[in-house]
Coordinates of C-alpha atoms in Angstrom, one line a residue:
R208 CA -14.8 -0.9 -7.1
K209 CA -16.8 -0.7 -3.9
M210 CA -17.5 -4.4 -3.5
K211 CA -19.2 -3.8 -0.1
D212 CA -21.9 -1.9 -1.8
I213 CA -23.1 -4.9 -3.7
S214 CA -26.0 -6.8 -1.9
D215 CA -25.8 -10.5 -2.1
E216 CA -29.5 -10.8 -3.1
N217 CA -29.1 -8.3 -6.0
F218 CA -25.9 -10.0 -7.3
I219 CA -27.5 -13.5 -7.2
E220 CA -30.6 -12.1 -9.0
R221 CA -28.5 -10.6 -11.7
I222 CA -26.7 -13.9 -12.2
R223 CA -30.0 -15.9 -12.3
S224 CA -31.4 -13.5 -15.0
S225 CA -28.2 -13.6 -17.1
D226 CA -27.1 -15.9 -19.9
L227 CA -25.2 -18.0 -17.4
C228 CA -28.4 -19.7 -16.3
G229 CA -29.5 -20.5 -19.8
E230 CA -28.0 -22.8 -22.3
L231 CA -24.2 -22.7 -22.2
P232 CA -21.9 -23.0 -25.2
E233 CA -20.3 -26.4 -25.7
D234 CA -16.9 -25.0 -26.6
L235 CA -14.9 -24.4 -23.4
E236 CA -13.3 -21.1 -24.6
D237 CA -16.8 -19.7 -25.5
C238 CA -18.1 -20.8 -22.1
V239 CA -15.2 -19.1 -20.3
E240 CA -15.7 -16.0 -22.4
L241 CA -19.4 -15.9 -21.6
Y242 CA -18.7 -16.4 -17.9
D243 CA -16.1 -13.7 -17.9
S244 CA -18.0 -11.1 -19.8
T245 CA -21.3 -11.7 -18.0
L246 CA -19.7 -11.4 -14.5
R247 CA -17.7 -8.3 -15.6
D248 CA -20.9 -6.6 -16.9
I249 CA -22.8 -7.4 -13.7
L250 CA -19.9 -6.0 -11.6
D251 CA -19.7 -2.9 -13.8
E252 CA -23.4 -2.3 -13.3
L253 CA -23.5 -2.9 -9.5
A254 CA -20.0 -1.6 -8.6
P255 CA -18.5 0.5 -11.4
L256 CA -14.8 1.0 -11.5
E257 CA -13.7 4.3 -10.0
E258 CA -11.0 6.5 -11.2
R259 CA -8.4 7.5 -8.7
V260 CA -6.0 10.4 -8.9
I261 CA -2.6 9.4 -7.7
K262 CA -0.4 12.3 -6.9
N263 CA 3.1 12.3 -8.2
V264 CA 5.3 12.6 -5.1
H265 CA 8.2 14.9 -5.9
R266 CA 11.1 13.8 -3.9
A267 CA 13.9 16.2 -3.1
K268 CA 16.8 15.9 -5.5
W269 CA 19.1 14.9 -2.6
W270 CA 16.8 12.0 -1.5
T271 CA 18.5 8.7 -2.1
A272 CA 17.7 5.0 -1.7
E273 CA 19.7 5.0 1.5
C274 CA 17.5 7.7 2.9
Q275 CA 14.4 5.7 1.9
E276 CA 15.7 2.5 3.5
A277 CA 16.6 4.3 6.7
K278 CA 13.2 5.9 6.9
R279 CA 11.5 2.5 6.2
L280 CA 13.6 0.8 8.9
R281 CA 12.7 3.6 11.4
R282 CA 9.0 3.1 10.7
A283 CA 9.2 -0.7 10.9
T284 CA 10.9 -0.5 14.3
E285 CA 8.4 2.0 15.5
R286 CA 5.5 -0.3 14.5
R287 CA 7.2 -3.2 16.4
W288 CA 7.6 -1.0 19.5
Q289 CA 3.9 0.2 19.3
T290 CA 2.8 -3.4 18.9
A291 CA 4.8 -4.4 21.9
L292 CA 3.3 -1.6 24.0
L293 CA -0.2 -2.8 23.2
K294 CA 0.4 -6.6 23.6
S295 CA 3.4 -7.2 25.8
T296 CA 3.8 -7.1 29.5
D297 CA 7.4 -8.2 29.3
V298 CA 9.4 -5.1 30.4
H299 CA 12.6 -6.4 28.7
R300 CA 10.8 -6.7 25.3
L301 CA 9.4 -3.2 25.7
T302 CA 12.8 -1.8 26.5
R303 CA 14.5 -3.7 23.7
T304 CA 11.9 -2.6 21.1
F305 CA 12.1 1.0 22.3
S306 CA 15.9 1.0 22.1
E307 CA 15.7 -0.5 18.6
W308 CA 13.3 2.3 17.5
K309 CA 15.5 5.0 19.1
A310 CA 18.6 3.7 17.4
A311 CA 16.8 3.5 14.0
S312 CA 15.4 6.9 14.5
K313 CA 18.8 8.5 15.2
K314 CA 20.4 6.6 12.3
A315 CA 17.6 7.8 9.9
A316 CA 18.0 11.4 11.1
H317 CA 21.8 11.2 10.5
V318 CA 21.5 9.6 7.1
I319 CA 18.9 12.1 5.9
N320 CA 20.8 15.1 7.3
D321 CA 24.2 14.0 6.1
T322 CA 22.8 13.3 2.6
R323 CA 21.0 16.6 2.4
N324 CA 24.0 18.5 3.7
A325 CA 26.4 16.8 1.2
Y326 CA 24.0 17.5 -1.7
Y327 CA 23.8 21.3 -0.9
K328 CA 27.5 21.5 -0.1
T329 CA 28.3 20.0 -3.5
S330 CA 25.8 22.3 -5.2
L331 CA 27.3 25.4 -3.6
D332 CA 30.9 24.3 -4.4
Q333 CA 29.9 23.9 -8.1
V334 CA 28.5 27.4 -8.2
S335 CA 31.6 29.0 -6.5

């Protein structure tokens, strides 16, 4: 839903003209059902649900959880370093975060390359 597209005045007017501003049921479950269905109908009218296509990411057969974790760690240390660049004037912190990122980057490259090489080596050995 694009909730930002809903104007406050329009939303309030729809609620005022709905069954919620009339006589409410005495039973609590009926009252909750009326509240839920009325607000859902108003939202569907003002900001309909949108379908999104989510592409299926095809990972390489050699990609492992270890590769994913190394990549995640590399990206996390990169974000810390970028944040330090923007906010910190402490040279030691900048140097430390940069060193952490470089180490994580090298480790991720080694993990990914070693995993890929081992997979293809095993595949070729099975064919031979």
